[in-house]
């Protein structure tokens, strides 16, 4: 090897030099990491290992580097990833891989740069590390990241058989699990629940990549009528502009009205040499026809209502994004009203996921989480879980468990002695709660679930489900209070006092919880 480059800061580029063997001045290629560390490498090694690097180095169109300096290529990876990756490419270097998450990161980068032989070796090593991992959850995350179904099932079973308390299904959380999708986390909990009850593994995929199941993230708004039937399908006496959607539909509109309703769109109207359609200038929009139609209907003076379907909360959230993008205040107001209808009348959990995905909707997401924690008794899969991070789903589950546990602990105070198998009782507070789970357990357990109706203000009590929940809660709480009063000769708390104590506990968990029922 030739003379090495001095390991000091370059005042022009403010970069650092990697350590040996990647500081050889005779190298013909420099790979610069995201943290500005320069790796001096021999391109032939990389070209031999990767067809992508071979194509990159052979087809470069950049001018010759000045003063005989090698070409510099900026890569998005950090130096702590590039260093072991490049060492694996060099024939005289070796890397001891002992951590499954580090190996997973190297595998992903190797796949990205088409280092085919390295991909095979890293997958083999990753399988070994997953089965040797002390924490099965880390192994599960690594297996999902590498799409190793067999290893994912093995790690899920290892975690399911670990001698842990029942609540470990939700409370057991490590930072690496945020790399999972909500769907993968759901299936991990589903696997654990099924295995602990039956002793058998689930006969289905645990990983299920999001790309295999997620629909296109554009609102599938029901047009209700044919394409020519909306109010903007034909020109009128006030038409002086045409908006064209990205899928080619024409909307005949009035420029002044659109300028007032969507001020951020107005800059596009004064572009020179706009194409014409029936002598009207055409402005092309990047949105599909369903989106354009809904936005126009929400602001147009002669249209009474838009065709936005409120049965899909994500559609509504997306439409709000579009309205905000174009500065359409009236449209935002109309669509927000539709959103509130969805929260009040549909699955609040779906609304929680949609609000979380939208971004910047922390308050709305918290409101939906409160409603969902009271209403959603049976955990079931949602397509949106395949899009959000597992941390979003975990946040909801942990919140719901803490609120249920608050009710459970307060009700226990009114019952003398042993209320039954408390370990079984507590387990039912965590995940996959349904009516069958309550068979043979004390009434205090379904009461702890039904008691969460206290979170819901009276304005949301129009649904039959909430009325049923509140009846169950009221009947149970009355029985408990009367029983406690009998055995304590009237010294026990009454119903109002028990409810007040539960609400105080709720406030300690969630300061944003409603103060009263009215």
Coordinates of C-alpha atoms in Angstrom, one line a residue:
X1 CA 0.0 0.0 0.0
X2 CA 1.1 3.6 -0.6
X3 CA 1.4 6.6 1.7
X4 CA -1.5 7.2 4.1
X5 CA -3.4 10.4 4.3
X6 CA -2.8 12.4 7.5
X7 CA -5.7 12.0 9.9
X8 CA -6.6 15.7 10.4
X9 CA -9.5 18.0 9.4
X10 CA -9.6 19.4 5.9
X11 CA -10.4 23.1 6.2
X12 CA -12.2 23.1 2.8
X13 CA -14.5 20.2 3.3
X14 CA -14.5 19.8 7.1
X15 CA -14.3 16.1 6.9
X16 CA -12.4 13.4 8.7
X17 CA -10.3 10.4 7.4
X18 CA -11.2 6.9 8.2
X19 CA -8.7 4.7 9.9
X20 CA -6.6 2.0 8.2
X21 CA -7.0 0.4 5.7
X22 CA -9.3 3.1 4.4
X23 CA -6.7 6.0 4.6
X24 CA -4.5 4.8 1.7
X25 CA -3.6 7.8 -0.5
X26 CA -3.1 5.5 -3.5
X27 CA -6.8 4.4 -3.5
X28 CA -8.8 5.5 -6.5
X29 CA -12.2 6.1 -4.9
X30 CA -13.3 8.0 -1.9
X31 CA -16.7 7.2 -0.2
X32 CA -17.8 10.0 2.1
X33 CA -20.3 9.0 4.9
X34 CA -23.2 11.0 6.1
X35 CA -21.1 12.2 9.1
X36 CA -18.3 13.4 6.7
X37 CA -15.8 10.6 7.1
X38 CA -13.8 9.8 4.0
X39 CA -13.0 6.2 3.2
X40 CA -10.2 5.8 0.6
X41 CA -11.0 2.5 -1.2
X42 CA -9.9 0.6 -4.2
X43 CA -12.8 0.6 -6.7
X44 CA -11.9 -2.8 -8.1
X45 CA -12.8 -4.6 -4.9
X46 CA -16.2 -2.9 -4.8
X47 CA -16.8 -3.5 -8.6
X48 CA -16.1 -7.2 -8.1
X49 CA -18.5 -7.4 -5.2
X50 CA -21.3 -5.3 -6.5
X51 CA -22.8 -4.8 -10.0
X52 CA -24.2 -1.5 -8.8
X53 CA -20.8 -0.1 -7.8
X54 CA -19.4 -1.5 -11.1
X55 CA -22.0 0.4 -13.1
X56 CA -21.5 3.5 -10.9
X57 CA -17.8 3.7 -11.3
X58 CA -17.7 2.8 -15.0
X59 CA -20.4 5.2 -16.2
X60 CA -19.6 8.3 -14.3
X61 CA -20.0 11.5 -16.3
X62 CA -18.3 13.8 -13.8
X63 CA -15.2 15.8 -14.9
X64 CA -11.8 14.4 -14.0
X65 CA -10.9 15.3 -10.4
X66 CA -8.4 18.1 -9.9
X67 CA -4.8 17.6 -8.9
X68 CA -5.0 13.8 -9.4
X69 CA -7.4 13.4 -6.5
X70 CA -9.7 10.3 -6.5
X71 CA -13.4 10.7 -7.2
X72 CA -15.5 11.4 -4.1
X73 CA -18.9 9.7 -3.7
X74 CA -21.2 10.9 -0.9
X75 CA -23.2 8.1 0.6
X76 CA -26.2 8.4 3.1
X77 CA -24.9 5.8 5.5
X78 CA -23.1 6.7 8.8
X79 CA -19.4 5.9 9.2
X80 CA -20.2 3.3 11.8
X81 CA -22.1 1.4 9.1
X82 CA -19.7 1.9 6.2
X83 CA -16.6 0.8 8.2
X84 CA -17.7 -2.8 8.9
X85 CA -19.4 -3.0 5.5
X86 CA -16.2 -2.1 3.6
X87 CA -14.2 -4.4 5.8
X88 CA -16.4 -7.2 4.7
X89 CA -15.6 -6.3 1.1
X90 CA -11.9 -6.4 1.6
X91 CA -10.3 -9.8 1.3
X92 CA -7.8 -9.3 4.1
X93 CA -10.2 -7.8 6.6
X94 CA -12.6 -9.5 9.0
X95 CA -15.5 -8.3 11.2
X96 CA -16.8 -10.1 14.2
X97 CA -20.6 -9.8 14.1
X98 CA -22.1 -10.5 17.5
X99 CA -25.2 -8.3 17.6
X100 CA -28.3 -9.1 15.6
X101 CA -29.3 -5.4 15.1
X102 CA -25.9 -4.4 13.8
X103 CA -26.0 -7.4 11.5
X104 CA -29.5 -6.4 10.3
X105 CA -28.3 -2.9 9.4
X106 CA -25.4 -4.3 7.4
X107 CA -27.7 -6.7 5.7
X108 CA -30.0 -3.9 4.6
X109 CA -27.2 -1.8 3.3
X110 CA -25.7 -4.8 1.5
X111 CA -29.0 -5.4 -0.2
X112 CA -29.2 -1.8 -1.2
X113 CA -25.8 -1.8 -2.9
X114 CA -26.3 -5.3 -4.4
X115 CA -23.4 -6.9 -2.5
X116 CA -24.9 -10.3 -3.3
X117 CA -22.4 -12.7 -1.8
X118 CA -22.3 -10.6 1.4
X119 CA -26.1 -10.7 1.6
X120 CA -26.1 -14.5 1.7
X121 CA -23.4 -14.6 4.4
X122 CA -25.0 -11.9 6.5
X123 CA -28.4 -13.6 6.4
X124 CA -26.8 -16.9 7.5
X125 CA -25.1 -15.1 10.3
X126 CA -28.2 -13.2 11.3
X127 CA -30.2 -16.4 11.6
X128 CA -27.5 -17.7 14.0
X129 CA -27.6 -14.5 16.1
X130 CA -31.4 -14.4 16.3
X131 CA -31.5 -17.9 17.8
X132 CA -28.6 -17.0 20.2
X133 CA -30.1 -13.6 21.2
X134 CA -30.8 -13.4 25.0
X135 CA -33.8 -11.1 24.4
X136 CA -36.3 -12.8 22.0
X137 CA -37.8 -9.4 21.2
X138 CA -34.6 -8.1 19.7
X139 CA -34.4 -11.3 17.7
X140 CA -38.0 -10.8 16.5
X141 CA -37.3 -7.3 15.3
X142 CA -34.2 -8.4 13.5
X143 CA -36.1 -11.3 11.8
X144 CA -38.9 -9.0 10.7
X145 CA -36.4 -6.5 9.3
X146 CA -34.7 -9.2 7.3
X147 CA -38.0 -10.9 6.3
X148 CA -37.0 -14.2 7.9
X149 CA -40.3 -15.7 8.6
X150 CA -39.0 -18.9 10.3
X151 CA -36.8 -17.0 12.7
X152 CA -39.6 -14.5 13.4
X153 CA -41.8 -17.4 14.5
X154 CA -39.0 -18.9 16.5
X155 CA -38.4 -15.6 18.4
X156 CA -42.1 -15.1 19.0
X157 CA -42.4 -18.6 20.5
X158 CA -39.3 -18.0 22.6
X159 CA -40.9 -14.8 24.0
X160 CA -44.2 -16.5 24.5
X161 CA -42.8 -19.3 26.6
X162 CA -40.6 -17.1 28.7
X163 CA -41.5 -17.2 32.5
X164 CA -42.9 -13.7 32.7
X165 CA -45.8 -12.0 34.4
X166 CA -49.0 -11.8 32.3
X167 CA -48.7 -8.1 31.7
X168 CA -45.4 -8.6 29.8
X169 CA -47.5 -8.9 26.7
X170 CA -47.7 -5.1 26.6
X171 CA -45.4 -3.7 29.2
X172 CA -42.4 -5.6 27.7
X173 CA -41.1 -3.1 25.2
X174 CA -37.7 -2.3 23.9
X175 CA -36.7 0.7 21.7
X176 CA -35.8 -1.5 18.8
X177 CA -39.5 -2.5 18.5
X178 CA -40.3 0.9 17.0
X179 CA -38.8 -0.5 13.8
X180 CA -41.8 -2.9 13.6
X181 CA -45.0 -2.0 11.9
X182 CA -48.1 -1.9 14.1
X183 CA -49.3 -4.9 12.1
X184 CA -46.2 -6.9 13.0
X185 CA -46.6 -6.0 16.7
X186 CA -50.3 -7.0 16.5
X187 CA -49.4 -10.4 15.2
X188 CA -46.6 -10.8 17.8
X189 CA -49.2 -10.3 20.5
X190 CA -51.7 -12.5 18.7
X191 CA -49.1 -15.2 18.5
X192 CA -48.3 -14.9 22.2
X193 CA -52.0 -15.0 23.3
X194 CA -52.7 -18.0 21.1
X195 CA -49.6 -19.9 22.1
X196 CA -50.1 -19.4 25.8
X197 CA -53.7 -20.6 25.5
X198 CA -53.2 -23.6 23.2
X199 CA -49.5 -24.4 23.3
X200 CA -49.5 -24.2 19.5
X201 CA -48.1 -21.7 17.1
X202 CA -50.3 -19.7 14.7
X203 CA -50.4 -21.1 11.3
X204 CA -50.0 -17.9 9.4
X205 CA -47.3 -15.3 8.5
X206 CA -46.1 -13.1 11.3
X207 CA -44.2 -10.6 9.2
X208 CA -46.5 -9.7 6.3
X209 CA -44.7 -6.8 4.7
X210 CA -46.7 -3.6 4.5
X211 CA -46.2 -3.3 0.8
X212 CA -48.1 -6.5 0.3
X213 CA -51.3 -5.3 1.9
X214 CA -51.5 -1.5 2.0
X215 CA -53.8 0.2 -0.4
X216 CA -52.8 3.3 -2.3
X217 CA -52.8 6.3 0.0
X218 CA -55.2 8.4 -2.1
X219 CA -58.8 8.9 -1.0
X220 CA -61.1 6.5 -2.7
X221 CA -64.0 8.9 -2.5
X222 CA -67.3 7.6 -3.7
X223 CA -68.3 9.8 -6.6
X224 CA -71.9 8.4 -6.4
X225 CA -72.6 9.4 -10.0
X226 CA -70.8 9.1 -13.3
X227 CA -67.8 11.3 -14.1
X228 CA -69.8 13.9 -16.0
X229 CA -72.4 14.5 -13.3
X230 CA -70.5 16.7 -10.9
X231 CA -71.2 20.5 -10.9
X232 CA -68.0 21.4 -12.7
X233 CA -68.2 18.9 -15.6
X234 CA -69.5 21.5 -18.1
X235 CA -68.8 25.2 -18.6
X236 CA -71.3 27.8 -17.4
X237 CA -71.6 31.6 -18.1
X238 CA -69.2 32.3 -15.3
X239 CA -66.5 29.8 -16.4
X240 CA -63.1 31.4 -17.2
X241 CA -60.7 28.7 -16.1
X242 CA -60.2 24.9 -16.3
X243 CA -58.6 22.8 -13.5
X244 CA -57.2 19.5 -14.8
X245 CA -56.6 16.7 -12.3
X246 CA -53.6 14.4 -12.7
X247 CA -55.8 11.7 -14.1
X248 CA -57.1 14.0 -16.8
X249 CA -60.5 15.1 -15.7
X250 CA -61.5 18.7 -16.5
X251 CA -63.2 21.0 -14.0
X252 CA -64.8 24.2 -15.3
X253 CA -64.5 26.9 -12.6
X254 CA -64.5 30.6 -12.0
X255 CA -61.0 32.0 -11.5
X256 CA -62.1 34.6 -8.9
X257 CA -63.9 32.1 -6.7
X258 CA -61.0 29.7 -6.8
X259 CA -58.5 32.5 -6.0
X260 CA -60.5 33.5 -2.9
X261 CA -61.1 29.9 -1.8
X262 CA -57.6 28.5 -2.5
X263 CA -55.1 31.4 -2.3
X264 CA -52.1 29.1 -2.5
X265 CA -53.4 27.9 -5.8
X266 CA -53.7 31.4 -7.3
X267 CA -50.0 31.7 -8.2
X268 CA -50.5 29.0 -10.8
X269 CA -53.1 31.0 -12.7
X270 CA -50.8 33.7 -14.0
X271 CA -48.3 31.4 -15.6
X272 CA -47.4 32.3 -19.2
X273 CA -48.5 30.2 -22.2
X274 CA -51.1 28.1 -20.4
X275 CA -52.7 25.5 -22.7
X276 CA -56.3 26.0 -23.7
X277 CA -59.4 23.9 -23.6
X278 CA -62.5 25.2 -25.3
X279 CA -60.7 28.6 -25.2
X280 CA -60.3 28.4 -21.4
X281 CA -56.8 28.4 -19.9
X282 CA -55.9 25.0 -18.2
X283 CA -54.1 24.7 -14.9
X284 CA -52.9 21.2 -14.1
X285 CA -53.1 20.0 -10.5
X286 CA -51.2 17.1 -9.0
X287 CA -54.3 15.7 -7.3
X288 CA -56.7 13.1 -8.6
X289 CA -60.2 13.9 -9.8
X290 CA -61.9 12.7 -6.6
X291 CA -59.8 15.0 -4.5
X292 CA -60.3 18.1 -6.7
X293 CA -64.0 17.5 -6.9
X294 CA -64.3 17.2 -3.1
X295 CA -62.3 20.3 -2.4
X296 CA -64.3 22.4 -4.9
X297 CA -67.6 21.1 -3.5
X298 CA -66.5 22.1 0.0
X299 CA -66.0 25.8 -1.0
X300 CA -68.3 26.4 -4.0
X301 CA -71.2 28.8 -3.3
X302 CA -73.8 26.8 -5.2
X303 CA -73.0 23.4 -3.8
X304 CA -74.7 22.3 -0.6
X305 CA -72.5 19.4 0.4
X306 CA -69.4 17.5 -0.7
X307 CA -69.3 13.8 -1.6
X308 CA -66.6 13.0 0.9
X309 CA -67.2 9.5 2.4
X310 CA -66.8 9.8 6.2
X311 CA -66.7 6.0 6.6
X312 CA -62.9 5.9 6.0
X313 CA -61.2 8.2 8.6
X314 CA -57.9 8.1 6.6
X315 CA -59.7 9.5 3.5
X316 CA -61.0 12.4 5.7
X317 CA -57.5 13.0 7.2
X318 CA -55.9 13.1 3.7
X319 CA -58.5 15.5 2.4
X320 CA -57.6 17.8 5.3
X321 CA -54.0 17.6 4.2
X322 CA -55.0 18.7 0.7
X323 CA -57.2 21.5 2.0
X324 CA -54.3 22.8 4.2
X325 CA -51.9 22.5 1.3
X326 CA -53.9 25.0 -0.8
X327 CA -54.9 27.2 2.0
X328 CA -58.6 26.4 1.7
X329 CA -59.9 27.5 5.1
X330 CA -63.6 26.9 4.3
X331 CA -62.8 23.4 3.0
X332 CA -60.8 22.6 6.1
X333 CA -63.8 23.7 8.2
X334 CA -66.2 21.5 6.3
X335 CA -63.9 18.5 6.3
X336 CA -63.2 18.9 10.0
X337 CA -66.9 18.6 10.6
X338 CA -66.9 15.3 8.6
X339 CA -64.0 14.2 10.7
X340 CA -65.8 14.8 14.0
X341 CA -68.8 12.8 12.7
X342 CA -66.4 9.9 12.0
X343 CA -64.9 10.1 15.5
X344 CA -68.3 10.1 17.1
X345 CA -70.0 7.5 15.0
X346 CA -67.3 5.1 13.6
X347 CA -64.4 3.1 15.1
X348 CA -62.4 5.6 17.2
X349 CA -59.4 3.3 17.0
X350 CA -59.3 3.7 13.2
X351 CA -59.6 7.5 13.7
X352 CA -56.7 7.4 16.2
X353 CA -54.5 5.7 13.6
X354 CA -55.5 8.1 10.9
X355 CA -54.8 11.1 13.2
X356 CA -51.4 9.8 14.1
X357 CA -50.5 9.2 10.5
X358 CA -51.5 12.7 9.4
X359 CA -48.9 14.3 11.7
X360 CA -49.3 17.4 13.7
X361 CA -52.6 16.1 15.1
X362 CA -51.5 15.2 18.6
X363 CA -54.7 16.6 20.3
X364 CA -57.0 14.8 17.9
X365 CA -55.1 11.6 18.2
X366 CA -55.3 11.8 22.1
X367 CA -59.1 12.4 21.9
X368 CA -59.6 9.4 19.6
X369 CA -57.3 7.3 21.9
X370 CA -59.6 8.1 24.9
X371 CA -62.7 7.1 23.0
X372 CA -61.2 4.0 21.6
X373 CA -59.9 2.8 25.0
X374 CA -63.4 2.8 26.3
X375 CA -65.2 1.4 23.3
X376 CA -62.8 -1.0 21.7
X377 CA -63.1 -4.2 23.7
X378 CA -62.0 -6.7 21.1
X379 CA -58.6 -6.3 19.5
X380 CA -58.7 -6.9 15.8
X381 CA -56.5 -6.2 12.9
X382 CA -56.7 -2.9 10.9
X383 CA -55.1 -2.2 7.6
X384 CA -53.7 1.0 8.9
X385 CA -51.6 -1.0 11.4
X386 CA -49.4 -2.0 8.5
X387 CA -48.5 1.6 7.9
X388 CA -47.9 3.0 11.4
X389 CA -45.0 2.2 13.7
X390 CA -45.5 -0.4 16.4
X391 CA -44.9 2.4 18.9
X392 CA -48.2 4.0 17.8
X393 CA -50.1 0.8 18.6
X394 CA -48.2 0.2 21.8
X395 CA -49.0 3.7 23.0
X396 CA -52.7 3.0 22.7
X397 CA -52.5 -0.5 24.3
X398 CA -50.5 0.8 27.2
X399 CA -52.8 3.8 27.7
X400 CA -55.9 1.5 27.7
X401 CA -54.2 -0.9 30.1
X402 CA -53.3 1.8 32.6
X403 CA -56.9 3.2 32.5
X404 CA -58.4 -0.2 33.0
X405 CA -56.0 -1.0 35.8
X406 CA -57.1 2.2 37.5
X407 CA -60.7 1.0 37.5
X408 CA -59.7 -2.5 38.6
X409 CA -57.6 -1.2 41.6
X410 CA -60.4 1.0 42.8
X411 CA -63.1 -1.7 42.6
X412 CA -60.8 -4.1 44.5
X413 CA -60.9 -1.8 47.5
X414 CA -64.6 -2.4 47.9
X415 CA -64.3 -6.2 47.9
X416 CA -63.1 -8.2 50.9
X417 CA -60.3 -10.7 50.8
X418 CA -59.4 -12.7 47.7
X419 CA -61.5 -11.7 44.6
X420 CA -60.4 -14.7 42.7
X421 CA -57.4 -15.6 40.6
X422 CA -55.8 -12.2 40.5
X423 CA -53.1 -13.2 38.0
X424 CA -55.8 -14.4 35.6
X425 CA -57.8 -11.3 36.3
X426 CA -54.9 -8.9 35.6
X427 CA -54.0 -10.8 32.4
X428 CA -57.4 -9.9 31.0
X429 CA -56.6 -6.2 31.3
X430 CA -54.0 -6.3 28.7
X431 CA -54.8 -7.5 25.2
X432 CA -57.3 -9.5 23.2
X433 CA -60.1 -8.9 25.7
X434 CA -63.5 -10.2 24.7
X435 CA -66.6 -11.7 26.3
X436 CA -65.2 -15.2 26.3
X437 CA -62.2 -14.1 28.4
X438 CA -64.4 -13.1 31.2
X439 CA -66.0 -16.6 31.7
X440 CA -65.3 -17.9 35.2
X441 CA -63.7 -14.7 36.4
X442 CA -65.0 -12.2 38.9
X443 CA -67.4 -9.5 37.7
X444 CA -64.9 -6.9 38.7
X445 CA -62.9 -7.7 35.5
X446 CA -65.6 -6.8 32.9
X447 CA -66.4 -3.9 35.2
X448 CA -62.9 -2.6 34.9
X449 CA -63.4 -2.6 31.1
X450 CA -66.9 -1.2 31.1
X451 CA -66.0 1.4 33.6
X452 CA -64.0 3.3 31.0
X453 CA -67.3 4.7 29.7
X454 CA -66.7 7.4 32.3
X455 CA -64.1 8.8 29.9
X456 CA -66.8 9.5 27.3
X457 CA -68.7 12.8 27.6
X458 CA -72.5 12.6 27.3
X459 CA -72.5 14.1 23.8
X460 CA -71.0 10.8 22.6
X461 CA -73.4 8.6 24.5
X462 CA -75.8 8.4 21.5
X463 CA -74.4 5.1 20.3
X464 CA -76.2 1.9 21.5
X465 CA -72.8 0.4 22.3
X466 CA -72.0 3.1 24.8
X467 CA -75.4 3.0 26.4
X468 CA -75.0 -0.8 26.9
X469 CA -71.5 -0.2 28.4
X470 CA -72.8 2.4 30.8
X471 CA -75.7 0.1 31.9
X472 CA -73.3 -2.7 32.6
X473 CA -71.1 -0.3 34.6
X474 CA -73.9 1.3 36.6
X475 CA -75.4 -2.1 37.5
X476 CA -72.0 -3.6 38.5
X477 CA -70.9 -0.5 40.5
X478 CA -74.3 -0.4 42.3
X479 CA -74.0 -4.1 43.3
X480 CA -70.4 -3.6 44.5
X481 CA -71.3 -0.5 46.5
X482 CA -74.3 -2.2 48.2
X483 CA -72.4 -5.3 49.0
X484 CA -69.5 -3.4 50.5
X485 CA -71.9 -1.2 52.5
X486 CA -73.5 -4.4 53.9
X487 CA -70.4 -6.1 55.1
X488 CA -68.9 -2.8 56.5
X489 CA -72.1 -1.7 58.1
X490 CA -72.4 1.4 56.0
X491 CA -68.8 2.5 56.2
X492 CA -67.9 1.8 52.5
X493 CA -67.9 4.4 49.7
X494 CA -71.0 5.0 47.8
X495 CA -71.3 5.0 44.0
X496 CA -70.5 8.7 43.5
X497 CA -67.4 8.4 45.8
X498 CA -66.1 5.4 43.9
X499 CA -66.6 7.1 40.5
X500 CA -64.9 10.3 41.8
X501 CA -61.9 8.2 43.0
X502 CA -61.6 6.5 39.5
X503 CA -61.8 9.9 37.8
X504 CA -59.0 11.2 40.0
X505 CA -56.9 8.1 39.0
X506 CA -57.7 8.8 35.4
X507 CA -56.5 12.4 35.7
X508 CA -53.2 11.2 37.2
X509 CA -52.7 9.1 34.1
X510 CA -54.1 11.5 31.5
X511 CA -54.4 15.1 32.5
X512 CA -56.4 15.8 29.3
X513 CA -59.2 13.4 30.4
X514 CA -62.6 15.1 30.5
X515 CA -63.5 16.5 33.9
X516 CA -67.2 15.6 34.0
X517 CA -69.9 13.8 32.1
X518 CA -71.8 16.9 31.0

